[in-house]
Amino acid sequence: MTPPLVAVIGRPNVGKSTLVNRIVGRREAIVEEQPGVTRDRKVVEAEWNGRDFLVVDTGGWLATDDGIDAQVSRQAERAIAEADVVLLVVDATVGVTEEDDRVAGLLRRANKAVLVVANKVDDGGREVDAWAFAGLGLGDPYPVSALHGRQTGDLLDAVVERLPGKEVDDDTAAQPAEPDVPAVAIVGRPNVGKSTLFNKLIGDDRSVVHDVPGTTRDSIDTVVETDEGPIRFVDTAGMRRKSRIDEGPEYYSLVRALQSIDRAEAALLVIDATEGVTHQDQRLAERVDAAGSPVVIVLNKWETLDAERREHVMADVGRRLEFLGYAPVLKISALTGKGVHKLIPALGQAIDAYHRRVPTGELNQVVQAAQGAHPAPGGARVLYATQGAADPPTFTLFASRPLPPTYLRYLERKIREHFEFGPTPLKLRVRRRAG
Ligand code: GDP
Ligand code: GDP
């Protein structure tokens, strides 16, 4: 299920970042924007009362003639357009400013769920200051202190109430038609070659392609008939050559990437090999890994690299994407098409493995053989193993004592090799069992 989007807007210094940090608590920002035009923008994942949502800190709003500020304003406008809920943060110690008024007018016309957050109400005595903002015509303001956490819980209750569609636990309920068609997200930073690759994938004369409405607002998916069966590529509008759309500020392409990862069963992580593995690539990879989706790493523009550079990039992958050690790495040129034919089979294998269940008897034989060849330190023993779940394959090991992480990785490797899980992430859980 795609997390809804909450945009935080307001003048500089009203406390937007403080509020976002308060909402997010100790959770880390998943996307750190490149140093931006005027300041960094960020998208963070948040959760309240069991609801997950994304929070975009838009950085500020200043409608002046200055080009830089105009750009910031455009981003805020964009945030308003895309958001499910908008938090307009104002400073209760300052009162209503002309800019607050102007933004409020825009928000009233946008017909969005808007909450006015009167910030810096650090104690009850200041609450009366907050009421001035009722004049903005956006409903009763929420007096909070982002700094001290005062009444931020009430605010979050109100935010969550306004989020669209209750979370549905049952995955299938959220799926559109064609539930059997596996969904694949093509993700990567701008300009790594996603569009070129996508068009190469569907450009083959034999391929049958049709667009279907996606599950997120305004999104289009493309279903492609492949030798491995149909595959649904999610959120492809920005990648179709004919309908190349302006994706706007980079953080929006990142929000979209995060949303498509959540909707997909597998991801193609496209990396521009000429630039090596960047920090942003690493962040996306972490996110794919956290979603538990199998991933195929695609090193694009490979044809432009000399031998030395190729070696360097491979070392980069080994070091920076070590946590995806199970993922296949394909070296391709989306431009010339070299290596592209390997993608669909790699994806097919990943998706297959993702849904696979292995026989319990055979699993236990594999685990016992692994222990025979190489017993766990300290006399620990796995007594029994079972696959508790698929999507991704999850194994429960009943052990006499805790197993060290290195030993778990060893067992994981043995299970992966024996059952040919390939690029699919596996989860191993250990339960203590006397014996
Ligand atoms: P932004 O520019 O809107 O993101 O604002 P910041 O979050 O950077 O905050 C601007 C300043 O206001 C900082 O010095 C904060 O410490 C301060 N501030 C933020 N929230 C509160 C609050 O609830 N009470 C008080 N007294 N100060 C606050
Ligand atoms: P996107 O933003 O990730 O969709 O990237 P595009 O597909 O628009 O590609 C960005 C640029 O990289 C374009 O100029 C492409 O022609 C170029 N490009 C894409 N794939 C390759 C490749 O395999 N080799 C080379 N040399 N250039 C490529």
CSV table of N, CA and C and ligand atoms in Angstrom, one decimal, residues 11-18 39 119-120 122 145-147, ligand 1:
chain,number,residue,atom,x,y,z
A,11,ARG,N,6.5,29.8,5.9
A,11,ARG,CA,7.6,30.7,5.8
A,11,ARG,C,8.8,30.1,6.4
A,12,PRO,N,10.0,30.6,6.1
A,12,PRO,CA,11.2,30.2,6.8
A,12,PRO,C,11.1,30.6,8.2
A,13,ASN,N,11.7,29.7,9.1
A,13,ASN,CA,11.9,30.0,10.5
A,13,ASN,C,10.6,29.8,11.3
A,14,VAL,N,9.6,29.4,10.8
A,14,VAL,CA,8.4,29.2,11.6
A,14,VAL,C,8.5,27.9,12.4
A,15,GLY,N,9.4,27.0,12.0
A,15,GLY,CA,9.6,25.8,12.7
A,15,GLY,C,9.2,24.5,12.0
A,16,LYS,N,9.3,24.6,10.6
A,16,LYS,CA,8.9,23.4,9.8
A,16,LYS,C,9.8,22.2,10.1
A,17,SER,N,11.1,22.5,10.0
A,17,SER,CA,12.1,21.4,10.2
A,17,SER,C,11.9,20.8,11.6
A,18,THR,N,11.7,21.7,12.6
A,18,THR,CA,11.6,21.2,14.0
A,18,THR,C,10.3,20.3,14.1
A,39,ARG,N,18.0,25.6,0.3
A,39,ARG,CA,18.3,24.7,1.4
A,39,ARG,C,17.9,23.3,1.1
A,119,ASN,N,2.6,27.3,15.5
A,119,ASN,CA,3.8,26.8,16.2
A,119,ASN,C,4.3,27.8,17.2
A,120,LYS,N,5.2,27.3,18.1
A,120,LYS,CA,5.8,28.1,19.1
A,120,LYS,C,4.9,28.5,20.2
A,122,ASP,N,4.5,27.6,23.3
A,122,ASP,CA,5.3,26.8,24.3
A,122,ASP,C,4.6,26.6,25.6
A,145,SER,N,3.8,23.2,20.2
A,145,SER,CA,5.2,23.6,20.3
A,145,SER,C,6.0,22.4,19.7
A,146,ALA,N,6.5,22.7,18.5
A,146,ALA,CA,7.2,21.6,17.8
A,146,ALA,C,8.5,21.3,18.6
A,147,LEU,N,9.0,22.4,19.3
A,147,LEU,CA,10.3,22.3,20.0
A,147,LEU,C,10.1,21.4,21.2
B,1,GDP,P1,11.9,26.3,9.4
B,1,GDP,O1,12.8,27.3,8.6
B,1,GDP,O2,10.5,26.6,9.2
B,1,GDP,O3,12.2,24.9,9.0
B,1,GDP,O4,12.2,26.5,10.9
B,1,GDP,P2,13.1,25.7,11.9
B,1,GDP,O5,12.5,24.4,12.3
B,1,GDP,O6,14.5,25.7,11.4
B,1,GDP,O7,13.0,26.6,13.2
B,1,GDP,C1,13.4,27.9,13.2
B,1,GDP,C2,13.7,28.4,14.7
B,1,GDP,O8,12.5,28.3,15.5
B,1,GDP,C3,14.7,27.5,15.3
B,1,GDP,O9,15.5,28.3,16.1
B,1,GDP,C4,13.8,26.6,16.3
B,1,GDP,O10,14.5,26.2,17.4
B,1,GDP,C5,12.7,27.5,16.6
B,1,GDP,N1,11.5,26.8,17.0
B,1,GDP,C6,10.9,25.8,16.2
B,1,GDP,N2,9.8,25.4,16.9
B,1,GDP,C7,9.7,26.1,18.0
B,1,GDP,C8,8.7,26.0,19.1
B,1,GDP,O11,7.8,25.3,19.2
B,1,GDP,N3,8.9,26.9,20.1
B,1,GDP,C9,10.0,27.8,20.1
B,1,GDP,N4,10.1,28.6,21.1
B,1,GDP,N5,10.9,27.9,19.1
B,1,GDP,C10,10.7,27.0,18.1
